[in-house]
XYZ file of C-alpha atoms in Angstrom:
785
model
C 0.000 0.000 0.000
C 2.827 2.373 0.860
C 4.374 1.684 -2.511
C 1.151 2.637 -4.285
C 0.977 5.884 -2.285
C 4.558 6.572 -3.303
C 3.809 6.199 -7.030
C 0.660 8.342 -6.706
C 2.731 11.072 -5.039
C 5.367 10.839 -7.775
C 2.727 11.077 -10.504
C 1.081 14.080 -8.817
C 4.474 15.747 -8.542
C 5.128 15.069 -12.216
C 1.783 16.569 -13.184
C 2.506 19.666 -11.100
C 5.968 19.920 -12.654
C 4.668 19.776 -16.210
C 1.839 22.211 -15.438
C 4.294 24.684 -13.915
C 6.664 24.246 -16.854
C 3.836 24.840 -19.346
C 2.795 28.014 -17.526
C 6.390 29.257 -17.442
C 6.845 28.603 -21.166
C 3.575 30.391 -21.899
C 4.554 33.421 -19.819
C 7.994 33.631 -21.449
C 6.506 33.250 -24.935
C 3.953 35.976 -24.277
C 6.654 38.271 -22.933
C 8.910 37.700 -25.929
C 6.167 37.992 -28.493
C 4.821 41.133 -26.882
C 8.199 42.656 -27.704
C 8.827 45.426 -25.133
C 5.905 47.789 -25.814
C 3.252 47.458 -28.546
C 3.620 51.217 -29.188
C 7.400 51.059 -29.637
C 7.170 52.086 -33.293
C 4.121 54.357 -33.019
C 5.282 57.890 -33.999
C 4.861 60.721 -31.538
C 1.466 62.412 -31.852
C -0.156 59.294 -33.339
C -1.955 56.380 -31.726
C -2.068 52.593 -32.057
C -5.489 51.248 -33.028
C -5.943 49.101 -29.922
C -9.391 47.687 -30.566
C -12.485 47.943 -32.758
C -16.024 46.873 -31.873
C -19.442 47.186 -33.495
C -22.303 47.619 -31.036
C -25.915 47.447 -32.264
C -29.212 48.361 -30.641
C -30.738 45.028 -31.688
C -29.486 41.467 -31.666
C -31.035 41.029 -35.124
C -28.414 43.300 -36.667
C -25.652 41.119 -38.249
C -22.656 42.800 -36.576
C -20.289 40.018 -37.696
C -21.117 40.720 -41.334
C -20.712 44.457 -40.775
C -17.059 43.877 -39.860
C -16.406 43.339 -43.579
C -16.952 47.080 -44.103
C -14.169 48.102 -41.712
C -11.389 49.898 -43.551
C -8.952 49.581 -40.648
C -8.604 46.784 -38.125
C -6.186 46.394 -35.190
C -3.191 44.061 -35.286
C -4.140 40.399 -35.343
C -4.138 38.615 -31.996
C -2.905 35.019 -32.006
C -5.640 32.802 -30.551
C -7.306 36.036 -29.419
C -4.755 36.501 -26.624
C -1.757 38.554 -27.767
C -0.419 40.371 -30.806
C 2.281 37.870 -31.688
C 3.255 39.359 -35.049
C 3.288 42.907 -33.702
C 5.527 41.653 -30.895
C 7.847 40.041 -33.450
C 8.019 43.322 -35.383
C 8.806 45.262 -32.179
C 11.673 42.885 -31.341
C 13.534 44.331 -34.325
C 15.929 47.239 -33.954
C 15.688 50.582 -35.678
C 18.744 49.948 -37.851
C 17.211 48.610 -41.076
C 20.643 47.852 -42.549
C 21.028 44.866 -40.182
C 19.768 41.640 -41.721
C 18.228 40.295 -38.517
C 16.153 43.472 -38.083
C 14.825 43.136 -41.625
C 14.153 39.448 -40.989
C 12.165 40.125 -37.785
C 10.127 42.798 -39.520
C 9.350 40.491 -42.436
C 8.048 37.889 -39.961
C 6.066 40.453 -37.995
C 3.386 43.040 -38.663
C 3.866 46.813 -38.225
C 1.572 48.619 -35.778
C -1.773 49.740 -37.174
C -1.781 53.539 -36.797
C -5.201 55.107 -36.219
C -6.424 57.053 -39.268
C -9.405 59.327 -38.672
C -10.364 59.390 -42.357
C -10.388 55.587 -42.586
C -12.540 55.448 -39.466
C -15.043 57.833 -41.056
C -15.027 55.782 -44.270
C -15.745 52.668 -42.198
C -18.662 54.424 -40.494
C -20.162 55.403 -43.857
C -19.691 51.903 -45.298
C -21.366 50.278 -42.278
C -24.267 52.704 -42.557
C -24.655 52.045 -46.273
C -24.459 48.297 -45.669
C -27.336 48.547 -43.188
C -29.400 50.579 -45.662
C -28.745 47.935 -48.339
C -30.009 45.294 -45.899
C -33.348 47.069 -45.351
C -32.523 49.360 -42.410
C -33.355 52.482 -44.410
C -33.146 54.890 -41.467
C -30.013 53.419 -39.885
C -27.354 55.704 -38.452
C -23.867 54.904 -37.179
C -21.721 56.962 -34.829
C -18.189 56.483 -33.521
C -17.447 56.310 -29.810
C -13.686 56.611 -29.334
C -11.660 55.950 -26.181
C -8.309 57.663 -26.669
C -5.303 57.415 -24.363
C -2.827 59.929 -25.817
C -0.305 59.382 -23.033
C -0.184 55.650 -23.856
C -0.509 56.321 -27.612
C -3.554 54.046 -27.891
C -7.138 54.401 -29.061
C -10.130 52.057 -29.178
C -13.176 52.567 -31.395
C -16.768 51.467 -30.980
C -19.128 51.866 -33.921
C -22.550 52.427 -32.339
C -25.347 51.261 -34.645
C -28.856 52.701 -34.358
C -30.518 50.487 -36.939
C -34.174 50.981 -36.186
C -36.846 48.689 -37.548
C -36.066 47.095 -40.932
C -38.321 47.543 -43.943
C -39.896 44.404 -45.361
C -41.406 43.386 -48.709
C -45.183 42.959 -48.555
C -45.752 42.115 -52.233
C -44.017 41.881 -55.613
C -45.720 42.304 -58.982
C -44.521 42.412 -62.601
C -44.648 45.299 -65.038
C -43.340 43.900 -68.335
C -44.611 45.511 -71.561
C -42.885 42.861 -73.704
C -45.481 40.079 -73.747
C -42.983 37.371 -74.824
C -40.667 38.133 -71.891
C -43.639 38.442 -69.528
C -44.769 34.935 -70.525
C -41.266 33.515 -69.868
C -41.085 35.142 -66.426
C -44.562 34.008 -65.380
C -43.723 30.458 -66.464
C -40.648 30.521 -64.204
C -41.899 32.712 -61.386
C -39.706 31.002 -58.769
C -36.695 33.107 -59.776
C -38.304 36.333 -58.581
C -40.652 35.052 -55.895
C -40.199 36.537 -52.409
C -42.024 35.436 -49.301
C -44.201 38.092 -47.594
C -42.241 39.786 -44.848
C -38.832 39.183 -46.444
C -36.250 41.916 -45.668
C -35.901 44.707 -48.214
C -32.379 43.563 -49.064
C -30.819 45.255 -52.100
C -28.317 42.427 -52.560
C -31.159 39.886 -52.749
C -32.958 42.075 -55.294
C -29.771 42.335 -57.352
C -29.543 38.526 -57.338
C -33.087 38.439 -58.776
C -31.935 40.747 -61.585
C -28.968 38.449 -62.244
C -31.117 35.289 -62.354
C -33.683 36.871 -64.691
C -30.913 38.059 -67.008
C -29.406 34.569 -67.080
C -32.823 33.031 -67.806
C -33.535 35.363 -70.721
C -30.059 34.980 -72.233
C -30.657 31.230 -72.129
C -33.899 31.794 -74.055
C -32.308 33.576 -77.007
C -32.132 37.169 -75.773
C -28.431 37.604 -76.500
C -28.463 41.427 -76.148
C -30.436 41.511 -72.892
C -28.655 43.293 -69.996
C -29.186 43.336 -66.255
C -29.569 47.109 -66.402
C -32.838 46.589 -68.296
C -34.387 45.368 -65.032
C -35.396 47.702 -62.213
C -37.523 47.826 -59.076
C -39.980 50.477 -57.948
C -40.690 50.608 -54.208
C -43.961 51.956 -52.842
C -44.138 52.608 -49.111
C -47.124 53.422 -46.924
C -46.778 56.310 -44.465
C -46.392 55.061 -40.921
C -45.604 51.509 -42.076
C -42.438 49.528 -42.727
C -44.027 47.496 -45.518
C -42.873 47.945 -49.128
C -44.840 46.992 -52.225
C -42.360 46.227 -55.013
C -42.866 46.409 -58.758
C -40.404 44.588 -61.008
C -40.056 46.384 -64.335
C -38.344 45.199 -67.520
C -37.663 48.134 -69.825
C -37.722 48.079 -73.617
C -34.722 50.093 -74.866
C -35.882 52.599 -77.458
C -39.455 51.508 -76.919
C -38.943 48.388 -79.048
C -39.386 44.807 -77.822
C -36.285 42.759 -77.082
C -35.299 40.492 -79.962
C -34.370 36.841 -79.847
C -31.230 35.692 -81.636
C -30.360 32.493 -83.459
C -27.000 30.901 -84.309
C -25.980 31.371 -87.953
C -22.525 29.741 -88.171
C -20.173 28.016 -85.734
C -16.452 28.225 -86.533
C -13.672 26.285 -84.815
C -10.290 28.044 -85.197
C -7.901 25.256 -84.215
C -4.660 27.284 -84.261
C -5.844 30.655 -83.017
C -3.100 33.133 -82.184
C -4.293 36.559 -83.308
C -7.215 38.526 -84.660
C -6.188 37.671 -88.224
C -7.420 34.137 -87.641
C -10.983 35.446 -87.436
C -10.591 37.190 -90.761
C -9.360 33.911 -92.224
C -12.448 32.137 -90.919
C -14.764 34.781 -92.324
C -13.111 34.441 -95.698
C -13.784 30.694 -95.568
C -10.178 29.595 -95.960
C -9.395 26.651 -98.189
C -8.388 24.447 -95.272
C -11.884 24.391 -93.806
C -13.735 21.168 -93.051
C -17.511 21.166 -92.627
C -18.867 18.518 -90.266
C -22.549 18.323 -89.317
C -23.013 22.068 -89.687
C -19.757 23.064 -87.968
C -16.898 24.728 -89.850
C -13.467 23.661 -88.616
C -10.658 25.955 -89.810
C -7.293 24.201 -89.539
C -3.860 25.775 -89.378
C -0.623 23.817 -89.708
C -2.196 20.368 -89.452
C -5.388 18.506 -88.640
C -4.336 17.654 -85.100
C -7.877 16.982 -83.857
C -10.783 15.279 -85.581
C -13.961 17.270 -86.366
C -16.071 14.481 -84.818
C -14.461 15.090 -81.409
C -15.175 18.821 -81.614
C -18.762 18.101 -82.627
C -19.304 15.840 -79.607
C -18.058 18.583 -77.264
C -19.956 21.457 -78.929
C -23.520 22.352 -77.901
C -23.779 25.532 -79.978
C -25.705 24.369 -83.030
C -26.324 26.383 -86.249
C -29.973 27.351 -86.580
C -30.702 26.937 -82.869
C -31.902 29.728 -80.595
C -28.987 31.373 -78.779
C -28.553 29.803 -75.337
C -25.816 31.088 -73.044
C -26.052 27.928 -70.900
C -25.020 25.872 -73.941
C -22.070 28.206 -74.533
C -20.884 27.593 -70.957
C -21.502 23.872 -71.368
C -19.321 23.877 -74.484
C -16.548 25.492 -72.429
C -16.888 22.753 -69.802
C -16.808 19.860 -72.266
C -13.950 21.241 -74.362
C -11.847 21.606 -71.214
C -11.804 17.791 -71.042
C -9.554 17.683 -74.089
C -6.005 17.601 -72.778
C -4.564 18.488 -76.189
C -6.138 21.966 -75.901
C -4.197 24.639 -74.057
C -6.424 27.665 -74.714
C -10.218 27.840 -75.202
C -12.312 30.926 -75.819
C -15.735 31.398 -77.397
C -16.395 34.698 -79.132
C -20.068 35.306 -80.014
C -20.627 38.182 -82.440
C -23.929 39.591 -83.755
C -24.189 39.726 -87.571
C -27.502 41.608 -87.900
C -30.841 40.415 -89.239
C -31.040 37.661 -91.844
C -34.497 37.278 -93.419
C -35.922 39.291 -90.523
C -34.239 37.170 -87.816
C -31.418 38.514 -85.639
C -28.364 36.218 -85.950
C -24.995 35.666 -84.280
C -21.856 33.791 -85.291
C -19.896 31.783 -82.731
C -16.094 31.523 -83.019
C -14.550 28.781 -80.873
C -10.898 29.783 -80.563
C -8.446 26.990 -79.716
C -4.707 26.591 -79.338
C -2.814 23.328 -78.977
C -1.054 22.033 -75.895
C 2.269 20.202 -75.970
C 1.842 16.878 -77.699
C 3.970 14.867 -75.272
C 6.199 15.277 -72.258
C 8.323 13.279 -69.821
C 8.565 14.039 -66.097
C 10.939 12.692 -63.492
C 10.538 12.651 -59.690
C 12.958 11.800 -56.919
C 12.012 11.390 -53.269
C 13.716 10.501 -50.016
C 12.323 8.785 -46.921
C 13.383 8.501 -43.312
C 11.633 5.869 -41.192
C 13.034 5.764 -37.666
C 16.528 6.517 -38.926
C 16.426 4.194 -41.935
C 17.068 6.147 -45.117
C 15.552 5.334 -48.456
C 15.331 6.694 -51.977
C 12.737 6.424 -54.683
C 12.263 7.649 -58.211
C 9.671 7.661 -60.941
C 9.356 8.577 -64.602
C 6.129 9.399 -66.437
C 5.622 9.636 -70.187
C 2.459 11.356 -71.448
C 1.122 11.457 -75.020
C -1.926 13.753 -75.238
C -3.193 13.030 -78.736
C -2.490 9.445 -79.700
C -5.078 9.102 -82.502
C -6.042 12.783 -83.031
C -8.989 12.421 -80.624
C -7.263 14.034 -77.626
C -6.909 10.499 -76.299
C -4.144 10.310 -73.732
C -1.584 7.578 -73.210
C 0.317 7.616 -69.913
C 3.157 5.244 -69.064
C 4.546 5.312 -65.508
C 7.468 3.480 -63.959
C 8.495 3.705 -60.310
C 11.190 2.157 -58.130
C 12.099 2.652 -54.469
C 14.580 1.214 -51.997
C 14.982 1.543 -48.234
C 17.613 -0.294 -46.223
C 16.847 -1.529 -42.713
C 19.685 -0.938 -40.286
C 18.317 -3.607 -37.967
C 15.854 -6.398 -38.474
C 13.989 -8.737 -36.206
C 14.437 -12.466 -36.197
C 12.527 -14.149 -38.984
C 12.647 -11.320 -41.535
C 13.243 -12.609 -45.050
C 14.716 -9.323 -46.300
C 16.586 -6.431 -44.715
C 15.145 -3.851 -47.099
C 12.038 -2.350 -48.642
C 12.145 -2.650 -52.429
C 9.373 -1.849 -54.880
C 9.151 -1.839 -58.679
C 5.926 -0.691 -60.278
C 4.601 0.096 -63.720
C 1.304 1.342 -65.079
C -0.083 1.994 -68.548
C -3.334 3.933 -68.934
C -5.307 5.028 -71.958
C -7.949 7.768 -71.546
C -10.629 8.756 -74.051
C -12.352 12.114 -73.367
C -15.894 10.760 -73.668
C -18.250 8.164 -72.242
C -17.322 4.885 -73.941
C -19.542 1.832 -73.639
C -20.724 -0.681 -76.242
C -23.963 0.200 -78.086
C -24.363 3.567 -76.310
C -25.979 6.167 -78.662
C -24.051 9.313 -79.547
C -26.644 11.645 -78.021
C -26.383 9.850 -74.680
C -22.566 10.109 -74.736
C -22.795 13.832 -75.497
C -24.868 14.413 -72.352
C -22.129 13.002 -70.125
C -19.009 15.107 -69.476
C -17.104 11.947 -68.625
C -13.804 10.487 -69.724
C -13.167 6.765 -69.962
C -9.933 5.228 -68.727
C -8.486 1.780 -69.324
C -5.441 0.817 -67.299
C -3.171 -2.116 -66.507
C -0.613 -2.175 -63.711
C 2.092 -4.354 -62.204
C 3.736 -4.050 -58.801
C 6.581 -6.113 -57.327
C 7.313 -5.663 -53.602
C 10.028 -7.005 -51.348
C 9.335 -6.405 -47.670
C 11.084 -7.687 -44.558
C 8.046 -9.898 -43.977
C 7.099 -11.012 -47.480
C 7.570 -10.739 -51.231
C 4.439 -9.917 -53.164
C 3.334 -9.418 -56.771
C 0.182 -7.426 -57.606
C -1.242 -7.231 -61.109
C -4.335 -5.259 -62.026
C -6.613 -3.986 -64.756
C -9.311 -1.326 -64.572
C -12.109 0.253 -66.568
C -13.313 3.504 -65.031
C -15.133 6.756 -65.736
C -14.212 10.212 -64.468
C -16.068 13.493 -64.722
C -15.675 16.945 -63.195
C -18.125 19.784 -62.612
C -16.561 23.214 -62.130
C -18.919 25.790 -60.730
C -18.456 29.418 -59.760
C -18.017 28.552 -56.087
C -16.791 24.949 -56.034
C -15.448 21.959 -57.956
C -16.857 18.429 -57.868
C -15.094 15.309 -59.172
C -16.582 11.849 -59.599
C -14.890 8.530 -60.319
C -16.816 5.364 -61.103
C -14.831 2.122 -61.299
C -16.926 -0.126 -63.494
C -14.473 -3.016 -63.202
C -11.262 -3.148 -61.187
C -9.458 -6.477 -61.089
C -6.472 -7.230 -58.861
C -4.518 -10.454 -58.620
C -2.240 -10.784 -55.597
C 0.367 -13.536 -55.493
C 2.947 -14.372 -52.842
C 5.887 -16.525 -53.949
C 6.383 -19.937 -52.439
C 9.265 -18.877 -50.201
C 6.978 -16.466 -48.386
C 4.323 -19.126 -47.876
C 6.951 -21.327 -46.216
C 7.957 -18.346 -44.156
C 4.384 -17.883 -42.906
C 4.199 -21.611 -42.133
C 7.148 -21.191 -39.822
C 5.918 -18.121 -37.917
C 2.152 -18.681 -37.786
C 1.253 -22.350 -38.202
C -1.895 -21.899 -36.100
C -2.956 -18.495 -37.364
C -5.351 -18.965 -40.311
C -6.423 -15.305 -40.282
C -2.869 -14.095 -40.751
C -2.340 -16.665 -43.478
C -5.545 -15.602 -45.257
C -4.330 -12.002 -45.479
C -1.186 -13.058 -47.341
C -2.171 -16.048 -49.412
C -2.826 -15.692 -53.129
C -6.183 -14.024 -53.742
C -8.245 -12.422 -56.457
C -10.254 -9.176 -56.148
C -12.907 -8.067 -58.626
C -14.473 -4.837 -57.384
C -16.762 -1.986 -58.375
C -16.474 1.411 -56.706
C -17.472 5.058 -56.670
C -15.603 8.033 -55.202
C -16.647 11.639 -54.703
C -14.601 14.805 -54.165
C -15.930 18.306 -53.550
C -14.008 21.448 -52.624
C -14.453 25.202 -52.664
C -10.801 25.830 -51.848
C -9.211 28.344 -54.185
C -5.838 27.483 -55.743
C -2.453 28.838 -54.684
C -2.150 32.228 -53.034
C -5.910 32.873 -53.339
C -6.547 30.254 -50.659
C -5.020 32.523 -47.995
C -7.568 35.292 -48.648
C -10.545 32.928 -48.605
C -12.462 33.203 -45.286
C -13.075 29.444 -45.101
C -12.901 26.398 -47.339
C -14.351 22.917 -47.121
C -13.168 19.727 -48.805
C -15.186 16.499 -48.713
C -14.109 13.094 -50.001
C -16.074 9.879 -49.964
C -15.901 6.437 -51.517
C -17.675 3.111 -51.469
C -16.701 -0.180 -53.095
C -18.023 -3.710 -53.264
C -16.188 -6.832 -54.364
C -16.976 -10.434 -55.174
C -20.762 -10.248 -55.531
C -20.883 -10.990 -59.264
C -18.393 -13.853 -58.980
C -20.277 -15.293 -55.998
C -23.572 -15.163 -57.905
C -22.008 -16.933 -60.900
C -20.425 -19.568 -58.670
C -23.726 -20.202 -56.878
C -25.836 -20.361 -60.046
C -23.287 -22.626 -61.744
C -23.383 -25.057 -58.803
C -19.643 -24.789 -58.193
C -18.229 -26.827 -55.323
C -16.616 -24.977 -52.427
C -13.051 -25.766 -51.411
C -12.247 -25.162 -47.786
C -15.599 -23.468 -47.346
C -15.041 -20.898 -50.136
C -15.504 -20.584 -53.881
C -12.448 -20.204 -56.085
C -11.732 -18.976 -59.598
C -8.763 -20.429 -61.501
C -7.912 -22.208 -58.256
C -7.611 -18.899 -56.348
C -10.001 -17.662 -53.682
C -11.673 -14.352 -54.522
C -12.450 -11.684 -51.937
C -15.954 -10.516 -51.058
C -16.455 -7.385 -48.975
C -17.973 -3.911 -48.829
C -15.928 -0.844 -47.850
C -16.850 2.802 -47.282
C -14.715 5.850 -46.407
C -15.384 9.531 -45.710
C -12.990 12.439 -45.235
C -13.815 16.059 -44.235
C -11.531 19.115 -43.980
C -12.452 22.660 -42.975
C -9.869 25.465 -43.085
C -10.593 28.829 -41.432
C -8.301 31.643 -42.575
C -8.113 33.849 -39.483
C -5.914 36.292 -41.391
C -3.818 36.139 -44.584
C -1.030 34.436 -42.577
C -2.942 32.462 -39.940
C -5.326 29.540 -40.392
C -7.068 26.867 -38.339
C -7.587 23.499 -40.051
C -10.032 20.861 -38.792
C -10.065 17.340 -40.210
C -12.025 14.169 -39.653
C -11.891 10.808 -41.423
C -13.617 7.494 -40.922
C -14.140 4.216 -42.667
C -15.424 0.689 -42.308
C -14.794 -2.507 -44.292
C -16.914 -5.640 -43.792
C -16.016 -9.097 -45.182
C -18.834 -11.575 -45.820
C -19.782 -14.854 -47.537
C -16.640 -15.821 -49.456
C -14.227 -13.929 -47.158
C -13.352 -14.193 -43.494
C -11.137 -11.109 -43.612
C -10.809 -8.040 -45.793
C -7.680 -8.344 -47.992
C -4.623 -6.763 -46.409
C -4.242 -4.034 -49.048
C -7.890 -2.978 -48.504
C -7.648 -2.717 -44.713
C -7.021 0.516 -42.826
C -3.888 1.498 -40.943
C -3.139 4.256 -38.440
C -0.225 6.543 -37.732
C 2.062 8.215 -40.217
C 2.470 11.691 -41.667
C -1.239 12.093 -42.510
C -2.771 10.432 -39.455
C -1.955 10.393 -35.754
C 1.551 11.790 -36.087
C 2.904 10.599 -32.735
C 3.225 7.151 -34.341
C 5.001 5.948 -37.452
C 3.058 4.547 -40.363
C 1.348 1.199 -39.543
C 2.508 1.298 -35.916
C -0.750 2.190 -34.120
C -3.586 -0.174 -33.190
C -5.830 -1.911 -33.725
C -7.597 -0.960 -30.482
C -5.363 -1.598 -27.487
C -3.329 -4.215 -29.350
C 0.338 -3.946 -28.346
C 2.972 -4.408 -31.030
C 6.184 -6.303 -30.446
C 9.346 -6.272 -32.523
C 8.589 -9.273 -34.672
C 7.067 -9.919 -38.060
C 3.693 -11.260 -36.989
C 2.893 -8.274 -34.794
C 3.945 -5.783 -37.447
C 1.650 -7.401 -40.005
C -1.254 -7.421 -37.554
C -1.368 -3.638 -37.225
C -4.226 -3.094 -39.632
C -7.981 -3.032 -39.136
C -11.494 -2.825 -40.545
C -12.620 0.429 -38.872
C -10.848 3.788 -38.991
C -11.339 7.004 -37.033
C -9.032 10.042 -37.277
C -9.507 13.571 -35.893
C -7.022 16.431 -36.363
C -6.743 20.074 -35.365
C -3.910 22.129 -36.835
C -3.005 25.800 -36.377
C -1.034 27.097 -39.373
C 0.954 30.290 -39.652
C 3.348 31.651 -42.209
C 5.988 34.341 -42.258
C 5.461 37.607 -44.082
C 7.336 39.491 -46.738
C 10.185 37.710 -48.474
C 9.795 34.762 -46.069
C 6.226 33.936 -47.135
C 7.402 30.515 -48.320
C 8.192 29.569 -44.694
C 5.305 28.141 -42.688
C 4.849 26.622 -39.263
C 2.173 24.513 -37.621
C 1.021 23.256 -34.221
C -1.261 20.251 -34.181
C -3.221 17.783 -32.075
C -4.199 14.398 -33.548
C -6.451 11.627 -32.269
C -7.687 8.324 -33.656
C -7.138 4.614 -34.064
C -8.194 1.563 -36.037
C -10.184 -1.473 -34.901
C -11.152 -4.898 -36.219
C -14.800 -5.598 -36.862
C -14.519 -9.072 -35.301
C -12.438 -10.635 -32.589
C -9.335 -12.206 -34.129
C -6.992 -14.387 -32.130
C -3.876 -12.784 -33.582
C -5.095 -9.227 -32.759
C -6.111 -9.362 -29.081
C -7.749 -6.150 -27.904
C -8.342 -4.978 -31.462
C -12.112 -5.529 -31.717
C -14.373 -2.475 -31.853
C -16.776 -2.241 -28.906
C -19.109 0.689 -28.329
C -18.481 0.730 -24.586
C -14.689 0.583 -24.949
C -13.542 2.257 -28.176
C -13.373 5.803 -26.766
C -10.838 4.597 -24.195
C -8.681 3.266 -27.047
C -8.426 6.507 -29.005
C -4.761 7.469 -29.271
C -3.708 11.125 -29.094
C -0.595 13.067 -30.005
C 0.552 16.639 -30.365
C 3.432 18.353 -32.072
C 4.780 21.052 -34.327
C 5.956 21.245 -37.901
C 7.806 23.330 -40.455
C 6.645 23.612 -44.075
C 8.444 25.018 -47.107
C 5.734 26.236 -49.486
C 7.078 26.671 -53.008
C 3.589 27.214 -54.534
C 3.759 24.174 -56.805
C 4.557 21.804 -53.939
C 5.008 21.847 -50.161
C 7.844 20.120 -48.286
C 6.738 19.217 -44.770
C 8.560 18.227 -41.575
C 6.341 17.288 -38.628
C 7.444 16.177 -35.158
C 4.688 14.268 -33.354
C 4.743 13.374 -29.661
C 2.534 10.729 -28.062
C 0.040 12.081 -25.513
C -2.191 9.036 -24.923
C -1.119 5.513 -25.866
C -3.915 2.893 -25.593
C -1.624 -0.118 -26.187
C -1.597 -2.752 -23.450
C 1.511 -2.972 -21.329
C 2.761 0.457 -22.376
C 2.640 3.785 -20.560
C -0.824 5.132 -21.286
C -0.055 8.819 -20.645
C 3.403 9.626 -22.039
C 2.216 13.250 -21.993
C 3.268 13.247 -18.326
C 6.575 11.416 -18.850
C 7.740 12.023 -22.425
C 10.867 10.341 -23.754
C 12.466 11.357 -26.997
C 13.254 7.902 -28.417
C 10.073 6.239 -27.176
C 7.406 8.900 -27.722
C 8.555 11.149 -30.585
C 8.201 10.566 -34.303
C 9.636 12.729 -37.096
C 7.806 12.760 -40.426
C 8.983 14.010 -43.797
C 6.305 14.373 -46.453
C 5.211 16.271 -49.535
C 2.038 18.375 -49.322
C -0.260 19.273 -46.454
C -1.562 16.413 -44.292
C -5.161 17.346 -45.144
């Protein structure tokens, strides 16, 4: 009993020690980052903008949205506590010729000096924003709290919004009967519910939607300025009766336009190309009403352009079909530049007409790329390389041939007893052929034209030498891919119609497994020869802007999901054919085939607190269930935990499942995979300013684990149980450095274990961290999520 009291006292002392140390580090960091005085570089007679608030007389006023109108904001506070970047700037000296002073200033942020004119501009913008939102009698005043002796000032924008005006009714006033009929047939675009706020932005959106509708109905020359609203108010009331008016310029009805000619200029480089098209150059091919004007050569077939073009001669002008043509032509990898120039040509036989010029320029026909990468796994160094050859126009249909070859090698400085190799070696090759359309036997042309999909056929081969096994994987796939790019987001779909994989382990490895696991059929099943025939679908959606634009985006969300099934068709054929089972399972060509269902989901949300600070949240989960012809999900389809993109306190494939404890032997290493995955991450990202903008840092906390869906003898403690799994969630924390070179990001992350659920190991290394036992360094390319 005394011994237990002793260990409790030691643990309490350790907790107190680490708490005191954390507080001391926090105090020192705050002191350093505060950098002497925040007003150190505020000139005499001026004041630091210390704080800005917006205070409204009603909780219905959207004060958070009104902050967008502020022309001047105080220095950013890290985590809302202290002005870290201002403190960094103030740590610099006044001598700008010294490199370290320039470096500190580039990392920091200069003090925000109060500007009375900018404050007044902010007040006016807030007031106008309220008026635009229906608060027609709103007024805004500035309440300032100045401290001249401390060179500081705080501002409060006091909002007297009053009662908002609301729309009581909306009626049409459209003298053009044809347009009036179109609008009444699609009244949802201008409908407003009674009592809706008199919001000018919402009314402007109605103008935009009506303009888009009419331009899709042939009114090529129609403009948003032709639409207006008349507001009628009742004295003593806050109700507004609106009238939507569509004007007729010059008193004449709007005219509908039709398409006269469609020209494809395949080698467009200047305005002279249009003149050539108009003159009907000799090298012009007519195909189903389209006129294709070629330059140096006929590098693309007219039939491909026809399939991707939805602007048809003789049809009513439709702007939606112009945009659709853009979208479908962008599938053609041989095209580098695409632009559609629609030009009115005046009346023809009393009908207004336009010509459409589709201007194209060619991409590089072929290219070769090389890549070299290095790895470091617990001190073991490795190297890998790949080469990719791409041909973008194999048969003049913008069909793409891609040939990839990859090789990697990593030497193990130490190996456990029973390993068959002291290295990681991999040789892989893949050949894919992609056609930029929906290919399937007996599918009509009109159906293919409605699908913005590309079809890919691929074969692959992979040879692996691992310390535990040698494996050969061969595959073939038939899949469809299509992308929708919208104004605010991008969506990608992939449908694997057929994906076949054959996995074979050489005889030497089978003997090896006989020697280490003679009584472990589950382990043997994961590594014996097997055949996988699967069908799958994956989904990707993001509104994240590319490159530097992402830093100015308030928030972005990325969602990934996938589901796949395997073995059902083969099982049905085996059952209907009356095939005999061998060892309780059906086989094809003497090889057992896998049967399972697997689903995954991945979510990322990035909040850009400022142009140089962001908070990233990430969650991922998945489940794989074997059934009928399978007792386990194939090894390559199972989940693993740890690594540079998971719980970073552990190396790849070194965490879980559940509370399963790994030992330094082959069998335990192989067993660290599961059927259920859960990962949660929080990461605070910051980057330097000025010339050092390529340098980024991060602080993160990770949690998660994997579990098995059933109780397996060789993975004790790995089964998922609702009343136990939360106790088995591993946690880690750490920091990282990233080198962002725009086109790619080099990442170094140091993860430290905080909670280790493994049996027989210290469960809370957060209290007693050891460098060799609890820390893991990761080197990777790209962000973790």
